[in-house]
Tab-separated table of C-alpha atoms and ligand atoms in Angstrom:
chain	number	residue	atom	x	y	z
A	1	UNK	CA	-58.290	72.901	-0.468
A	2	UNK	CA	-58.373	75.920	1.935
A	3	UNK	CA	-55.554	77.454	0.651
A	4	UNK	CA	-55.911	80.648	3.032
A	5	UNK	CA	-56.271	78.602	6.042
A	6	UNK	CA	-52.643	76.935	5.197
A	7	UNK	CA	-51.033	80.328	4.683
A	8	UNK	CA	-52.015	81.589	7.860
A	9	UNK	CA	-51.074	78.943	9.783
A	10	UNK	CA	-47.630	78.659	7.921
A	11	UNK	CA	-47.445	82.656	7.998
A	12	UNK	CA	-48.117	82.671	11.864
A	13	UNK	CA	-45.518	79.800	12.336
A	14	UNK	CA	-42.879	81.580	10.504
A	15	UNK	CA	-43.657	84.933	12.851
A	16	UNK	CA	-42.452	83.347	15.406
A	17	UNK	CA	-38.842	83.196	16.390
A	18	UNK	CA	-37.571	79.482	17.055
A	19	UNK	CA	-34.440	78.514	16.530
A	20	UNK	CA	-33.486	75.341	18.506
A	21	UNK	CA	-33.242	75.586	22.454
A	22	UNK	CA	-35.433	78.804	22.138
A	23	UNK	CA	-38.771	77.162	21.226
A	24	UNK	CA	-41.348	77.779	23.836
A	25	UNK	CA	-43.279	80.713	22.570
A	26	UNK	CA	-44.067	78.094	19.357
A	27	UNK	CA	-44.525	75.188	21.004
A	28	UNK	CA	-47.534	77.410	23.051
A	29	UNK	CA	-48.689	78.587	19.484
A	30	UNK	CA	-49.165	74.364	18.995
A	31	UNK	CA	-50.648	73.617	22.464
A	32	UNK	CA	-53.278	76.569	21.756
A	33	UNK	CA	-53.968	75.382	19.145
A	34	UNK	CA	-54.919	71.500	20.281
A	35	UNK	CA	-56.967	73.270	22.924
A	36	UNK	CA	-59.129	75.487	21.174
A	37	UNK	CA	-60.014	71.941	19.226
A	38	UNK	CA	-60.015	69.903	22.396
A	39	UNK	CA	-57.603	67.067	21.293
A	40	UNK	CA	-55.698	65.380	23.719
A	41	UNK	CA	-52.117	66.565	23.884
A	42	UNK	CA	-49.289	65.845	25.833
A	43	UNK	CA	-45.773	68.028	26.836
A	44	UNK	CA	-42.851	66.442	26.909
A	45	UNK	CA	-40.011	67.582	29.627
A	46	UNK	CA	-37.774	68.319	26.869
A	47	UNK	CA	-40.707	70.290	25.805
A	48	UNK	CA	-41.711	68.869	22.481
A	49	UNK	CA	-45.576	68.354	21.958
A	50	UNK	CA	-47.774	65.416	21.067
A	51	UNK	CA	-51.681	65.272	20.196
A	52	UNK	CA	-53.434	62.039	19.602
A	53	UNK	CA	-56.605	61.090	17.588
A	54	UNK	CA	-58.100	57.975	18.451
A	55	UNK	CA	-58.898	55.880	15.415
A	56	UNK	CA	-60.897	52.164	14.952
A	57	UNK	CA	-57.450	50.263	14.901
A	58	UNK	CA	-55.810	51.458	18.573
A	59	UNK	CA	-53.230	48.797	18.524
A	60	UNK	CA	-51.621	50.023	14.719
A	61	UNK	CA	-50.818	53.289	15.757
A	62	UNK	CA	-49.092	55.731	13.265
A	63	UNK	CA	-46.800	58.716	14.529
A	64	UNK	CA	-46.226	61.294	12.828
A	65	UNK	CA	-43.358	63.942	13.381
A	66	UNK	CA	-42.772	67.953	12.048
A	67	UNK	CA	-40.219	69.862	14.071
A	68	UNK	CA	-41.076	73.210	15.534
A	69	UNK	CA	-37.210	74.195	15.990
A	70	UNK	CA	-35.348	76.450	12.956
A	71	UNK	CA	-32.006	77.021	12.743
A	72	UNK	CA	-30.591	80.649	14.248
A	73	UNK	CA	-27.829	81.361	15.919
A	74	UNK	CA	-26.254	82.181	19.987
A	75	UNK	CA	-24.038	85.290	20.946
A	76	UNK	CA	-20.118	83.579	20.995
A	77	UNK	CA	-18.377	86.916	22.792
A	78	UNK	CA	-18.776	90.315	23.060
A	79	UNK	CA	-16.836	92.100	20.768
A	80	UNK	CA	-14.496	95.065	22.058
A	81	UNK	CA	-15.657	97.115	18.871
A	82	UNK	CA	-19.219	96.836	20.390
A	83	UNK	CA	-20.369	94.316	18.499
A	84	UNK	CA	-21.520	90.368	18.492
A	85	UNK	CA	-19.671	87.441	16.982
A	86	UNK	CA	-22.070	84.373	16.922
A	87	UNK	CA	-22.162	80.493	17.229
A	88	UNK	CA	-24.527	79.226	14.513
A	89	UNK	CA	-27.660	76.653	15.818
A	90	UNK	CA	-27.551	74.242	12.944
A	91	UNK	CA	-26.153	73.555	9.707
A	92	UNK	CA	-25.822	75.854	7.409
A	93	UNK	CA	-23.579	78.461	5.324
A	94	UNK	CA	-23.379	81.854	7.200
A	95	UNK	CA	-23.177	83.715	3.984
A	96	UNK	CA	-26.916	82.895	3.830
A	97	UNK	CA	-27.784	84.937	5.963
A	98	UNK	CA	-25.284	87.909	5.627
A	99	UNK	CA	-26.646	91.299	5.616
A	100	UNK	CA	-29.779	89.840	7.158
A	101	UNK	CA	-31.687	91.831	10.001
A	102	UNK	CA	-31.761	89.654	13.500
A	103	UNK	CA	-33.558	89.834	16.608
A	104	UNK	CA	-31.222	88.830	20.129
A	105	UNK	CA	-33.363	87.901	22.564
A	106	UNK	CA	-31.451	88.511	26.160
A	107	UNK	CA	-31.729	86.090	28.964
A	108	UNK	CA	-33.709	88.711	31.024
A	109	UNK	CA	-36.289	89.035	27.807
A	110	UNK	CA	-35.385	91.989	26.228
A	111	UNK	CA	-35.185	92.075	22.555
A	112	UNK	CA	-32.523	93.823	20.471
A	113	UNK	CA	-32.389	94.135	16.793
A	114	UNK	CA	-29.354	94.311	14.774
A	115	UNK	CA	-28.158	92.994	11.240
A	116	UNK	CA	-25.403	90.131	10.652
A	117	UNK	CA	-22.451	91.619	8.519
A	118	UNK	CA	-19.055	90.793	7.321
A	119	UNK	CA	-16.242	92.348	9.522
A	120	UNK	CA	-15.452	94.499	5.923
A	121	UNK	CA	-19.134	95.208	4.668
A	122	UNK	CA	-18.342	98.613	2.780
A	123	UNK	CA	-16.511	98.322	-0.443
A	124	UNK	CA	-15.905	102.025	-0.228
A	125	UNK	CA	-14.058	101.906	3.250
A	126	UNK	CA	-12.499	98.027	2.201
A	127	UNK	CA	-12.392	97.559	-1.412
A	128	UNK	CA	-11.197	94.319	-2.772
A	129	UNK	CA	-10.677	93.261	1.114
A	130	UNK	CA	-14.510	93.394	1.403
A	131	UNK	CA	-15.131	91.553	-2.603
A	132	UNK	CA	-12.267	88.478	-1.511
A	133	UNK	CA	-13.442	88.451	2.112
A	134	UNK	CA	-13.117	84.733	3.652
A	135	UNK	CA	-17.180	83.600	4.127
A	136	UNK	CA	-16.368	82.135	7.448
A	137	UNK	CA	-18.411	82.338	10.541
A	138	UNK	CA	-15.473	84.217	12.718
A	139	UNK	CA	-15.150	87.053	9.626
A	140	UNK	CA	-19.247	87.937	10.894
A	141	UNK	CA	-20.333	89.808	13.369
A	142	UNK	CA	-23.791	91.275	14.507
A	143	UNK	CA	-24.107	94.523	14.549
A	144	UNK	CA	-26.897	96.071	16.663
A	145	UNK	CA	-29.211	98.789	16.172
A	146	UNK	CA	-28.243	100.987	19.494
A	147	UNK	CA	-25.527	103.250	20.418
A	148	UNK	CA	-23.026	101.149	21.318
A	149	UNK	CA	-19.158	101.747	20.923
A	150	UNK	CA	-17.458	98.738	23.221
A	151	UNK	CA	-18.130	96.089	25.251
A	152	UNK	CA	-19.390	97.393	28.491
A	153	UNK	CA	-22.326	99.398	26.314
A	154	UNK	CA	-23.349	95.887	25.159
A	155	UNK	CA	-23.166	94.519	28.972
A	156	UNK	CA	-25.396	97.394	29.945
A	157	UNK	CA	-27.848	96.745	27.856
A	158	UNK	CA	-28.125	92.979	29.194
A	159	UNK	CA	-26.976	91.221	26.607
A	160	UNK	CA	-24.669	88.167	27.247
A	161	UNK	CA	-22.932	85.252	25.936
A	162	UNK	CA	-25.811	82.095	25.175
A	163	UNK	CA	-28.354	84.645	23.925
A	164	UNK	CA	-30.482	83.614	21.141
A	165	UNK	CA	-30.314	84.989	17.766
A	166	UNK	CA	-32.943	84.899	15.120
A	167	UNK	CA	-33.035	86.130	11.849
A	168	UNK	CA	-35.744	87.665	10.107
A	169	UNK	CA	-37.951	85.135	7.974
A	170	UNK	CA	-38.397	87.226	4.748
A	171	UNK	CA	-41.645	85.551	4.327
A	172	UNK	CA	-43.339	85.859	1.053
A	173	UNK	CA	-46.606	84.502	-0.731
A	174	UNK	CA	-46.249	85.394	-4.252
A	175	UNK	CA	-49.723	85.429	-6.273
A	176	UNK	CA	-48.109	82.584	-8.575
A	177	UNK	CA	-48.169	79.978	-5.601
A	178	UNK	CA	-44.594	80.447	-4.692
A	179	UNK	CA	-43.747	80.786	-0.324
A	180	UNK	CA	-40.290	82.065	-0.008
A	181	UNK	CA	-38.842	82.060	3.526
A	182	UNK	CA	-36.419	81.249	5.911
A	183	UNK	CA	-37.330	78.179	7.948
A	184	UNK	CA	-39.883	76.533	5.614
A	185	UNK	CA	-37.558	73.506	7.062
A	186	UNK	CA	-40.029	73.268	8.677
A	187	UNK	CA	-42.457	74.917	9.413
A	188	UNK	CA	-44.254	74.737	6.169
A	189	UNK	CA	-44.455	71.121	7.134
A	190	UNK	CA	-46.002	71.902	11.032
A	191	UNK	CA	-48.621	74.371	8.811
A	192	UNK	CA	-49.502	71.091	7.045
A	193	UNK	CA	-50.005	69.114	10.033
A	194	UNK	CA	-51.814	71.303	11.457
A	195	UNK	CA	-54.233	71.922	8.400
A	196	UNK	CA	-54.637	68.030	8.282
A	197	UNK	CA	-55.822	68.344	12.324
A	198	UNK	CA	-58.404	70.609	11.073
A	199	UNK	CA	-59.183	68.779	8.097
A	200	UNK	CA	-60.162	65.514	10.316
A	201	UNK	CA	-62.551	68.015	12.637
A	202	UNK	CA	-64.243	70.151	10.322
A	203	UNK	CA	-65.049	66.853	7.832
A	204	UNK	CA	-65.609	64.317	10.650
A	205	UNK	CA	-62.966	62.002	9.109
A	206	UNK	CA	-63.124	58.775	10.924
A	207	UNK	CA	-59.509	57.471	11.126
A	208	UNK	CA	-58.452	53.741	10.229
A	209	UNK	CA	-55.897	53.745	13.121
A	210	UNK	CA	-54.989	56.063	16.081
A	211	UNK	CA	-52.805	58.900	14.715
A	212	UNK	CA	-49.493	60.787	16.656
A	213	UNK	CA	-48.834	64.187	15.676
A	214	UNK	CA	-45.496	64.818	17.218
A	215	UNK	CA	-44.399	68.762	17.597
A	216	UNK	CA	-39.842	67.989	18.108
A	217	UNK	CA	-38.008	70.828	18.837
A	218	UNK	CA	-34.543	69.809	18.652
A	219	UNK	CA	-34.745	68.322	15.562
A	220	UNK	CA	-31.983	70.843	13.761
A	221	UNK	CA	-29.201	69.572	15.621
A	222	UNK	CA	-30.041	65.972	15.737
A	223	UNK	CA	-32.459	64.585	18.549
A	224	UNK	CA	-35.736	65.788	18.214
A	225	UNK	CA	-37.444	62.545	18.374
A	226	UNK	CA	-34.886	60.387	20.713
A	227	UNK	CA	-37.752	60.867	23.386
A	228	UNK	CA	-41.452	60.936	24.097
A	229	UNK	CA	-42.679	58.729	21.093
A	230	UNK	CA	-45.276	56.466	22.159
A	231	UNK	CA	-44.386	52.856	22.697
A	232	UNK	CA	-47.157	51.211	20.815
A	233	UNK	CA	-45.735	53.552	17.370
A	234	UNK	CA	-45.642	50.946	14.775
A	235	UNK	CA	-45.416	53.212	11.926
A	236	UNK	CA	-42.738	56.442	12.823
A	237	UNK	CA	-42.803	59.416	9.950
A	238	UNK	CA	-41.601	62.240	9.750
A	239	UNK	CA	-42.739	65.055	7.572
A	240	UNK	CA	-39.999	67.086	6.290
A	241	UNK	CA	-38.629	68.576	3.330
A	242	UNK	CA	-37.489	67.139	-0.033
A	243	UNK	CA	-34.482	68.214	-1.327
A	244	UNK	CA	-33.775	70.278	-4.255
A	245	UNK	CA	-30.183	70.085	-6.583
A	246	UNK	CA	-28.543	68.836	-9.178
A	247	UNK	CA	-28.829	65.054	-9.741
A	248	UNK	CA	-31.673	65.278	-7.285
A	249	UNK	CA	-35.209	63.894	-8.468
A	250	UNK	CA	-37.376	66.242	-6.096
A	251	UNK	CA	-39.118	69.352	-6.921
A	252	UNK	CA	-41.616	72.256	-5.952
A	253	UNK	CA	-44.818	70.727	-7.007
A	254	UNK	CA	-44.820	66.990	-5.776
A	255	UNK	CA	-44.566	65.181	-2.510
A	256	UNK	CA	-41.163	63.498	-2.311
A	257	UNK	CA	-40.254	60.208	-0.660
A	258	UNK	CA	-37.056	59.702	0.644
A	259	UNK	CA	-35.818	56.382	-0.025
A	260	UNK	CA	-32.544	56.598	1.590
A	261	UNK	CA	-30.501	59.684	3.513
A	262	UNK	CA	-26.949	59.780	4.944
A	263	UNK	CA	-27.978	56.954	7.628
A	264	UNK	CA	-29.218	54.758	5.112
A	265	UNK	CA	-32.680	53.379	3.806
A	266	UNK	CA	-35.839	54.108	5.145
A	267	UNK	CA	-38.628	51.081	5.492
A	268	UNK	CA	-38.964	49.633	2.336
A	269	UNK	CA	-42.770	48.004	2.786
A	270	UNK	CA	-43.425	51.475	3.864
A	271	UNK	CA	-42.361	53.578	0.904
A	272	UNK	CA	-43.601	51.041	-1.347
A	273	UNK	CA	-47.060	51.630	0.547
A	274	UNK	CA	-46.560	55.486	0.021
A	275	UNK	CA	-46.270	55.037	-3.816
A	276	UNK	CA	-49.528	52.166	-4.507
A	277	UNK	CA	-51.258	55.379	-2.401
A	278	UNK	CA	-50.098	57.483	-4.444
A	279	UNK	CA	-50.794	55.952	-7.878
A	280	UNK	CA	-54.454	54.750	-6.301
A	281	UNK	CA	-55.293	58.968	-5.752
A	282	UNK	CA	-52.912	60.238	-8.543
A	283	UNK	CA	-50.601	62.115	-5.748
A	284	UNK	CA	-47.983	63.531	-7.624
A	285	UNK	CA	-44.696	62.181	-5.596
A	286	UNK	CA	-40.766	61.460	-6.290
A	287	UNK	CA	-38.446	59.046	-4.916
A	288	UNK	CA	-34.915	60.609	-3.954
A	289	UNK	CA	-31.969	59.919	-1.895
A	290	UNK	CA	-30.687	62.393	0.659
A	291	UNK	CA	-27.110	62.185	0.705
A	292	UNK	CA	-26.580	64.913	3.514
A	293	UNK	CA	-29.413	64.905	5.181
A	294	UNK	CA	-31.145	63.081	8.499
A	295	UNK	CA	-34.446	63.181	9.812
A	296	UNK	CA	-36.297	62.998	13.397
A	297	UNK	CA	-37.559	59.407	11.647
A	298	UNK	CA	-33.876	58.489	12.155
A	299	UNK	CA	-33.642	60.156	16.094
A	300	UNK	CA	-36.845	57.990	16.878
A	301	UNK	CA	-34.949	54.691	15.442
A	302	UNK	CA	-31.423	55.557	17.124
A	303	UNK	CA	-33.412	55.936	20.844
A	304	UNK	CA	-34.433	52.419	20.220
A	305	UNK	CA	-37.922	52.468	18.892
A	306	UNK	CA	-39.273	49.272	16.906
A	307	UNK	CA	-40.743	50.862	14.166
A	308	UNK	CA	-41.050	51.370	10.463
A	309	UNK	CA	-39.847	54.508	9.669
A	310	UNK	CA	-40.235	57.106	6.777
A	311	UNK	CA	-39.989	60.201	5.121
A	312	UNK	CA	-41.911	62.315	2.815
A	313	UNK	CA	-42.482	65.945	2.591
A	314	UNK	CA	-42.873	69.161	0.261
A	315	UNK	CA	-39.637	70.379	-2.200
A	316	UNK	CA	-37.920	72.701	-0.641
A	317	UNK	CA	-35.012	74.869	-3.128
A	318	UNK	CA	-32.092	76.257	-1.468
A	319	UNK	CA	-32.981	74.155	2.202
A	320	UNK	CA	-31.106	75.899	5.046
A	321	UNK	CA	-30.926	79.299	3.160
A	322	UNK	CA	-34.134	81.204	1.885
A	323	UNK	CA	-36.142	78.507	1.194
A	324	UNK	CA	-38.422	78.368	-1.326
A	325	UNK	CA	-41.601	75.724	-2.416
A	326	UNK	CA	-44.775	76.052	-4.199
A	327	UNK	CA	-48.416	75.533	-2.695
A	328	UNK	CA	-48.813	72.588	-5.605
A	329	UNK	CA	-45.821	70.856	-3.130
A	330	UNK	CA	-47.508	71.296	-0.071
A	331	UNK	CA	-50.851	70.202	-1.261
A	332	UNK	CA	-49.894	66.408	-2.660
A	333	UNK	CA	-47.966	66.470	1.027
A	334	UNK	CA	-51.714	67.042	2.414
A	335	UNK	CA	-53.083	64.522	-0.053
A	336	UNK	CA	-50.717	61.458	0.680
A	337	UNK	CA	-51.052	62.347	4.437
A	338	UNK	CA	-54.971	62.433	4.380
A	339	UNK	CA	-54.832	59.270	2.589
A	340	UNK	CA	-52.747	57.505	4.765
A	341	UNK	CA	-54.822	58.315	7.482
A	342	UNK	CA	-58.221	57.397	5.993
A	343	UNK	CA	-57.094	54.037	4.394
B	401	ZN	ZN1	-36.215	69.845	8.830
């Protein structure tokens, strides 16, 4: 496997700021992407992205889904004290990303940076006010990196209410095979996809059946594939992350199959299919159950589609706060995928 190849496309994913509703500069990073290779790609008005490789069987068609969209956050009001309180995108704890450095992009395109605090960051001004300190989202604010004292310095400079706000990635390749970031979820999974695009090019893969690859980007707060999948999808899956915990069978370094997630069970033909693949190439995988957890597989089935539906994907540890997974996770992802695709 290329490994360098995967990094940079996962690296030059994670550069770019997306969190859902602010996804066009990544969805162009996709559609370049399909046209410097020539596939046949399609944009969606809702703007997510779908490429299509014609395979022998054009009536089986598989689709396959990664979401472009991360969580982030949007300014909520415009503090007196001159700085932002914000509305998260998403779900997730904001502690996670306390004392984290942000980017607000304004609606007239002008970028500010700041850093997300607690209202009593200093223990030397706050004491045990800033140790006991409640870690809810109104007890945050933004504070940004230009001299501003009140609110009409912050409406000078342009920024408003509904501006996006993304926080820095922290991305990190460790020389052990670790990736630590923010927003592997998942764009460690649209790295993949886009590795396995190349993969069918550069080794002339023929496919079985005509394959989907389906960019979402509003798949963080619920319905990024309610739209746009094609009607002749007999197979729907998304590619997504695994999750990590206690009492949870997933890990770093295998692919894991979801059997089941807060909506219920996924296709059981299907994952049974998965695991004969995976014992036929000796694919590392796991079966788990999601308990809090849905997937664009899930969108695509509530907007009506008539499909089997699945989900497998790399381990992610701590999903929705800095992420972490290990290449040996994202590689068995590639394997069962190429597979699938070739069988
Ligand atoms: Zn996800």
């Amino acid at each position: 496997m290329n490994y360098n190849l995967l990094y940079k496309y996962i690296k030059e994913l994670l550069s770019i700021p997306s969190p859902t509703g602010y996804t066009e500069d990544v969805e162009k990073y996709v559609v370049n992407f399909l046209k410097s290779r020539d596939i046949r790609y399609k944009i969606a008005n809702k703007g997510s992205v779908i490429a299509t490789i014609e395979g022998k069987d054009k009536i089986n068609v598989t689709t396959f889904s990664t979401h472009v969209d991360t969580l982030g956050a949007m300014v909520k009001e415009i503090k007196e004290n001159g700085r932002l309180s914000v509305s998260l995108i998403g779900d997730y704890v904001i502690s996670s990303v306390e004392g984290e450095c942000c980017t607000i992009h304004t609606k007239n395109n002008k970028k500010y940076e700041g850093t997300l605090q607690n209202i009593k960051p200093s223990i030397h001004a706050y004491a045990n006010e800033s140790k006991q300190i409640d870690r809810s989202t109104e007890n945050y604010e933004i504070v940004i990196d230009e001299e501003v004292f009140c609110k009409a310095d912050i409406n000078n400079l342009g920024i408003d209410v509904g501006d996006m706000v993304s926080f820095d990635t922290r991305t990190r390749i460790t020389s052990s095979g670790f990736i630590k970031s923010r927003y592997l979820d998942d764009k460690a999974a649209v790295g993949v996809m886009l590795y396995v695009i190349d993969y069918i090019i550069l080794n002339e893969i023929s496919l079985s059946h005509t394959i989907n690859f389906l960019f979402t980007n509003y798949e963080e707060v619920g319905h990024g594939a309610s739209a746009f999948i094609p009607k002749d999808t007999m197979n729907f899956i998304a590619i997504d992350l695994g999750c990590l915990g206690e009492k949870q069978n997933s890990t770093e370094y295998d692919v894991s199959i979801c059997t089941k997630d807060s909506n219920g069970p996924y296709d059981y033909k299907l994952i049974n299919y998965f695991i004969n693949l995976c014992k036929e190439d000796s694919i590392n995988y796991k079966l788990d159950i999601y308990d809090n957890y849905g997937s664009d597989a899930i969108s695509a089935i509530r907007s009506g589609l008539d499909a089997k539906f699945a989900l497998f994907g790399p381990g992610i540890y701590a999903s929705h706060g800095y992420e972490r997974t290990h290449i040996k996770s994202l590689e068995e992802t590639i394997k069962l995928i190429i597979k699938y695709i070739s069988n």
